[in-house]
């Protein structure tokens, strides 16, 4: 379990951003092709300071490639990217001094212990004093709940412990930006919860850019999301905006009886946009999408019952969540292609 | 909680960025384990053991103080038991150390490239030259100490005690320097090959192939003599090889192959760095 009592301490003098510049990451038509395969295509992203930016996409969408481009681990075949105003290709070193990174499948020197790994990482950023570095290592171990395993070799670590160590090493230098590639993918529900909590706490001090395909996590902590599919940006917006823009009210009903006649009647109402009907066990389930929420709330149920030929078994309203939007956008994109 | 503002930031921006940290870790994995003892003992057995087995067991040499001045030709060296022992020492040193360079160097880049640790390290403020050079220098230092300095001190002591007077020190140091230069040639070449190939096969094949057929190439193409260490110790003509002549305190000229080999080490290293700069992860 992550230690909640450990506060995050920031070296403000060294890491503070220029307050006039609230954009942390900016890409302009960023593209990457591998031997004819377009991994990332004309990507335009803007990530603001202190945001938790969820970078979503199915496997192979180009998320990890984008992250590698941002870190200077790969070279773009087109476009450019800036972090803290520095070009990711020309000034990669200046960027990496202020960034913490957790890879999708983090690998460390297996013979080292967690403490040695954090000490090794810290020495890329700090030259001393030794006591200060040791203290920082200890704090970081506590933050991710690895104090009791600090002196065991990493080769015996579980996937979750490796991930915790990954988060620890990514923020041992109080980075202005933390880039996490699928940080919760290999964790159990408790581990995921802990990771999200740490991210939430770090938000005050840093900007977090993370890729994931676990949509419920994104909805919990992110304030902005970008959806990537086949290397292309499909959508980028604050999460509330994205949910609201795609949140046409949907009412659900479970029915028995002459439902087809009732369905035709409901479909003819001007405030009903669509009805999806499907058999479920011994009854029929409807999803009714409406354009006027007020009218639907007062009139949908009476209208369904007006013919007297159906029995309503259950009635409710379904909220659109990020998964619906994600599926609609990515499937829509795929349908458009094929 | 102590305010960690007191931490001093690393302020290196050029190729040295991350070098000292990486070098410390690469060296630590050798010097903080039993590796250095195992390696020292291995070289001791191979190099000093060979010489000791002749010096201290051959009883029919009456005039020990005549050495090394009496070893004036390859024919004499070949017929003399001590000359033979020294010849074997140089063959082992000029082949054994390069083989260790090739075996250790061939996987130095590839293993990290494949395991993902290279991508992790390079996501930190680390320059790519520092990544290559830290490993190369740590490997070179480990062999310099265990294979050259320790063995050199012991063999020098053995020879001086056996002859009853100090062995010619300048030539001895020069010859040990050439042994190390010979090692560096293969180490840097292996790193260069490792930066190009992602599998071990070509790196091992080319390096070992050159180490084994190199001397034969010198016979066929004498110009190669000037840019390789192959003529330092291996007897490829009737003359005493210049490295052995130097060891025996005899006048010799090695300036061209010395400069040429050193230059090749620099070129191999530069190419390895340039290639690694373009590497994508």
Coordinates of C-alpha atoms in Angstrom, one line a residue, chain B:
Chain B
X1 CA 10.6 16.2 6.6
X2 CA 14.0 17.7 5.7
X3 CA 13.7 20.2 2.9
X4 CA 15.5 18.6 0.0
X5 CA 16.2 22.0 -1.6
X6 CA 19.6 21.4 -0.2
X7 CA 20.2 18.8 -3.0
X8 CA 22.8 20.0 -5.5
X9 CA 21.8 19.5 -9.1
X10 CA 24.1 17.8 -11.5
X11 CA 25.3 20.5 -13.8
X12 CA 26.9 18.7 -16.7
X13 CA 25.4 19.3 -20.1
X14 CA 27.8 17.9 -22.7
X15 CA 28.8 14.3 -23.6
X16 CA 29.8 13.7 -20.0
X17 CA 26.2 13.9 -18.8
X18 CA 25.5 10.8 -16.8
X19 CA 29.0 9.4 -17.4
X20 CA 30.3 9.3 -13.8
X21 CA 27.1 7.7 -12.5
X22 CA 27.1 5.0 -15.2
X23 CA 30.8 4.4 -14.9
X24 CA 30.4 4.0 -11.1
X25 CA 27.7 1.4 -11.6
X26 CA 29.4 -0.4 -14.4
X27 CA 32.6 -0.6 -12.4
X28 CA 30.8 -1.5 -9.2
X29 CA 29.3 -4.6 -10.7
X30 CA 32.9 -5.8 -11.3
X31 CA 34.8 -4.5 -8.3
X32 CA 32.1 -4.9 -5.7
X33 CA 31.7 -8.6 -6.5
X34 CA 34.0 -11.6 -6.7
X35 CA 34.4 -11.0 -10.4
X36 CA 37.7 -9.1 -10.0
X37 CA 39.2 -11.9 -7.9
X38 CA 38.1 -14.6 -10.3
X39 CA 39.4 -12.6 -13.3
X40 CA 42.7 -11.8 -11.5
X41 CA 43.2 -15.5 -10.7
X42 CA 42.4 -16.5 -14.2
X43 CA 45.0 -14.2 -15.7
X44 CA 47.5 -15.1 -13.0
X45 CA 47.2 -18.8 -13.9
X46 CA 47.3 -18.1 -17.6
X47 CA 50.1 -15.5 -17.8
X48 CA 52.3 -15.8 -14.7
X49 CA 51.6 -19.5 -14.3
X50 CA 53.1 -20.2 -17.7
X51 CA 56.2 -18.3 -17.0
X52 CA 56.6 -19.5 -13.5
X53 CA 56.3 -23.1 -14.6
X54 CA 59.4 -22.7 -16.7
X55 CA 61.5 -20.3 -14.5
X56 CA 61.2 -22.2 -11.3
X57 CA 61.3 -25.7 -12.6
X58 CA 64.1 -25.5 -15.2
X59 CA 67.3 -26.5 -13.4
X60 CA 69.9 -26.6 -16.3
X61 CA 70.2 -22.8 -16.8
X62 CA 73.5 -21.8 -15.1
X63 CA 73.8 -18.2 -16.1
X64 CA 70.6 -16.5 -15.2
X65 CA 72.1 -13.1 -15.2
X66 CA 72.7 -13.4 -19.0
X67 CA 68.9 -12.8 -19.5
X68 CA 67.4 -11.0 -21.3
X69 CA 70.4 -9.8 -23.3
X70 CA 71.2 -13.3 -24.6
X71 CA 67.8 -13.6 -26.4
X72 CA 68.9 -11.9 -29.6
X73 CA 67.0 -13.7 -32.3
X74 CA 63.8 -15.6 -32.9
X75 CA 65.8 -18.8 -33.3
X76 CA 67.5 -18.4 -29.9
X77 CA 64.2 -17.5 -28.3
X78 CA 62.6 -20.6 -29.9
X79 CA 65.3 -22.9 -28.6
X80 CA 65.6 -21.3 -25.1
X81 CA 63.2 -22.6 -22.5
X82 CA 62.8 -19.1 -20.9
X83 CA 62.5 -17.5 -24.3
X84 CA 59.8 -20.0 -25.1
X85 CA 58.0 -19.3 -21.9
X86 CA 58.0 -15.6 -22.7
X87 CA 56.8 -16.3 -26.2
X88 CA 53.9 -18.3 -24.8
X89 CA 53.1 -15.5 -22.3
X90 CA 52.9 -13.0 -25.2
X91 CA 50.7 -15.3 -27.3
X92 CA 48.4 -15.7 -24.3
X93 CA 48.4 -12.1 -23.5
X94 CA 47.8 -10.9 -27.0
X95 CA 45.1 -13.5 -27.6
X96 CA 43.5 -14.1 -24.2
X97 CA 42.8 -10.5 -23.4
X98 CA 41.3 -9.8 -26.8
X99 CA 39.0 -12.9 -26.5
X100 CA 37.8 -11.6 -23.1
X101 CA 37.3 -8.2 -24.7
X102 CA 35.2 -9.7 -27.5
X103 CA 33.2 -12.0 -25.1
X104 CA 32.4 -9.1 -22.7
X105 CA 32.0 -6.4 -25.3
X106 CA 29.8 -8.2 -27.8
X107 CA 26.8 -8.1 -25.5
X108 CA 27.4 -4.9 -23.6
X109 CA 25.1 -2.8 -25.9
X110 CA 22.9 -5.5 -27.2
X111 CA 21.8 -6.9 -23.8
X112 CA 20.7 -3.5 -22.6
X113 CA 19.1 -2.7 -25.9
X114 CA 17.1 -6.0 -25.7
X115 CA 16.2 -5.9 -22.1
X116 CA 15.0 -2.3 -22.2
X117 CA 17.4 -0.9 -19.6
X118 CA 19.1 1.2 -22.3
X119 CA 15.8 3.0 -23.0
X120 CA 15.3 3.5 -19.3
X121 CA 18.7 4.9 -18.7
X122 CA 18.5 7.1 -21.8
X123 CA 15.2 8.6 -20.7
X124 CA 17.3 10.2 -17.9
X125 CA 19.7 13.1 -18.4
X126 CA 22.3 10.8 -20.0
X127 CA 24.2 11.5 -23.2
X128 CA 24.6 8.6 -25.6
X129 CA 28.4 8.9 -25.7
X130 CA 28.4 8.6 -21.9
X131 CA 26.3 5.4 -22.2
X132 CA 28.9 3.8 -24.5
X133 CA 32.0 5.2 -23.0
X134 CA 31.1 4.4 -19.4
X135 CA 30.8 0.8 -20.2
X136 CA 33.8 0.7 -22.4
X137 CA 36.0 2.5 -19.8
X138 CA 34.7 0.4 -17.0
X139 CA 35.5 -2.8 -18.9
X140 CA 38.9 -1.5 -20.0
X141 CA 39.8 -0.4 -16.4
X142 CA 38.9 -3.9 -15.1
X143 CA 41.2 -5.6 -17.5
X144 CA 43.9 -2.9 -17.1
X145 CA 44.1 -3.6 -13.4
X146 CA 43.6 -7.4 -13.3
X147 CA 45.2 -8.4 -16.6
X148 CA 47.9 -5.8 -17.1
X149 CA 48.9 -4.1 -13.8
X150 CA 48.6 -7.0 -11.4
X151 CA 50.1 -9.5 -13.8
X152 CA 52.8 -7.1 -14.9
X153 CA 53.9 -6.5 -11.3
X154 CA 54.1 -10.2 -10.6
X155 CA 55.8 -11.2 -13.8
X156 CA 58.3 -8.3 -13.5
X157 CA 59.0 -9.4 -9.9
X158 CA 59.4 -13.1 -11.0
X159 CA 61.9 -12.2 -13.8
X160 CA 63.9 -9.8 -11.7
X161 CA 64.2 -12.3 -8.8
X162 CA 65.0 -15.1 -11.2
X163 CA 67.7 -13.2 -13.1
X164 CA 69.1 -11.6 -9.9
X165 CA 68.9 -8.1 -11.3
X166 CA 66.1 -5.7 -12.3
X167 CA 64.5 -6.5 -15.7
X168 CA 64.8 -3.6 -18.1
X169 CA 61.9 -1.5 -16.8
X170 CA 61.3 0.9 -19.7
X171 CA 60.9 -1.8 -22.3
X172 CA 58.8 -3.9 -19.9
X173 CA 56.4 -1.0 -19.3
X174 CA 56.3 -0.3 -23.0
X175 CA 55.5 -4.0 -23.8
X176 CA 52.7 -4.1 -21.1
X177 CA 51.3 -0.9 -22.6
X178 CA 51.2 -2.6 -26.0
X179 CA 49.4 -5.6 -24.5
X180 CA 46.8 -3.1 -23.2
X181 CA 46.6 -1.3 -26.6
X182 CA 46.1 -4.6 -28.3
X183 CA 43.2 -5.3 -25.9
X184 CA 41.7 -1.9 -26.5
X185 CA 41.8 -2.5 -30.2
X186 CA 39.4 -5.5 -29.9
X187 CA 37.3 -3.9 -27.2
X188 CA 36.6 -0.7 -29.2
X189 CA 36.0 -2.8 -32.4
X190 CA 33.6 -5.0 -30.6
X191 CA 31.6 -2.0 -29.3
X192 CA 31.5 -0.6 -32.8
X193 CA 30.2 -3.8 -34.2
X194 CA 27.7 -4.1 -31.3
X195 CA 26.4 -0.7 -32.2
X196 CA 25.6 -1.9 -35.7
X197 CA 24.3 -5.4 -35.2
X198 CA 21.4 -6.3 -32.9
X199 CA 22.4 -10.0 -32.7
X200 CA 25.5 -11.4 -31.2
X201 CA 26.4 -13.7 -34.2
X202 CA 28.0 -11.1 -36.5
X203 CA 29.7 -9.3 -33.6
X204 CA 31.3 -12.4 -32.4
X205 CA 32.0 -13.8 -35.8
X206 CA 33.7 -10.7 -37.2
X207 CA 35.7 -10.0 -34.0
X208 CA 36.9 -13.5 -33.4
X209 CA 37.5 -14.0 -37.1
X210 CA 39.8 -11.0 -37.2
X211 CA 41.5 -12.0 -34.0
X212 CA 42.3 -15.4 -35.4
X213 CA 43.1 -14.6 -39.0
X214 CA 44.6 -11.2 -38.4
X215 CA 48.2 -12.2 -38.2
X216 CA 47.9 -14.1 -41.5
X217 CA 46.5 -11.0 -43.1
X218 CA 49.6 -9.1 -42.0
X219 CA 51.7 -11.5 -43.9
X220 CA 49.5 -11.1 -47.0
X221 CA 48.9 -7.3 -46.8
X222 CA 51.7 -5.6 -45.0
X223 CA 50.0 -2.2 -45.0
X224 CA 47.6 -3.6 -42.4
X225 CA 50.5 -3.9 -40.1
X226 CA 50.4 -0.1 -39.7
X227 CA 46.9 0.1 -38.4
X228 CA 46.5 -3.1 -36.4
X229 CA 48.2 -4.5 -33.3
X230 CA 48.7 -7.8 -35.1
X231 CA 52.5 -7.4 -35.5
X232 CA 53.2 -6.4 -31.9
X233 CA 53.9 -9.8 -30.4
X234 CA 53.0 -12.6 -32.9
X235 CA 56.1 -13.9 -34.7
X236 CA 55.2 -13.4 -38.3
X237 CA 58.7 -13.1 -39.7
X238 CA 62.3 -14.1 -38.9
X239 CA 62.7 -11.0 -36.7
X240 CA 61.8 -10.7 -33.1
X241 CA 58.3 -9.1 -32.9
X242 CA 58.8 -5.5 -31.9
X243 CA 56.7 -5.8 -28.8
X244 CA 58.8 -8.7 -27.5
X245 CA 62.0 -6.9 -28.5
X246 CA 60.8 -4.0 -26.4
X247 CA 60.1 -6.3 -23.5
X248 CA 63.6 -7.7 -23.8
X249 CA 65.1 -4.2 -23.7
X250 CA 66.2 -4.3 -27.3
X251 CA 66.0 -1.3 -29.6
X252 CA 62.9 -1.5 -31.9
X253 CA 60.6 0.8 -33.9
X254 CA 56.9 0.6 -33.3
X255 CA 55.9 4.2 -33.8
X256 CA 53.8 3.7 -37.0
X257 CA 51.7 0.6 -35.8
X258 CA 51.4 2.2 -32.4
X259 CA 49.9 5.4 -33.8
X260 CA 47.9 3.5 -36.4
X261 CA 46.4 1.2 -33.8
X262 CA 45.7 4.0 -31.4
X263 CA 44.0 5.9 -34.2
X264 CA 41.9 2.9 -35.1
X265 CA 40.8 2.6 -31.4
X266 CA 39.6 6.2 -31.6
X267 CA 37.9 5.7 -34.9
X268 CA 36.1 2.5 -33.7
X269 CA 34.9 4.4 -30.6
X270 CA 33.8 7.4 -32.6
X271 CA 31.9 5.2 -35.1
X272 CA 30.2 3.3 -32.2
X273 CA 29.1 6.6 -30.6
X274 CA 27.9 8.1 -33.9
X275 CA 25.9 4.9 -34.7
X276 CA 24.4 4.8 -31.2
X277 CA 23.4 8.4 -31.4
X278 CA 21.0 7.4 -34.2
X279 CA 19.6 4.4 -32.4
X280 CA 15.9 4.4 -31.7
X281 CA 14.2 2.7 -28.8

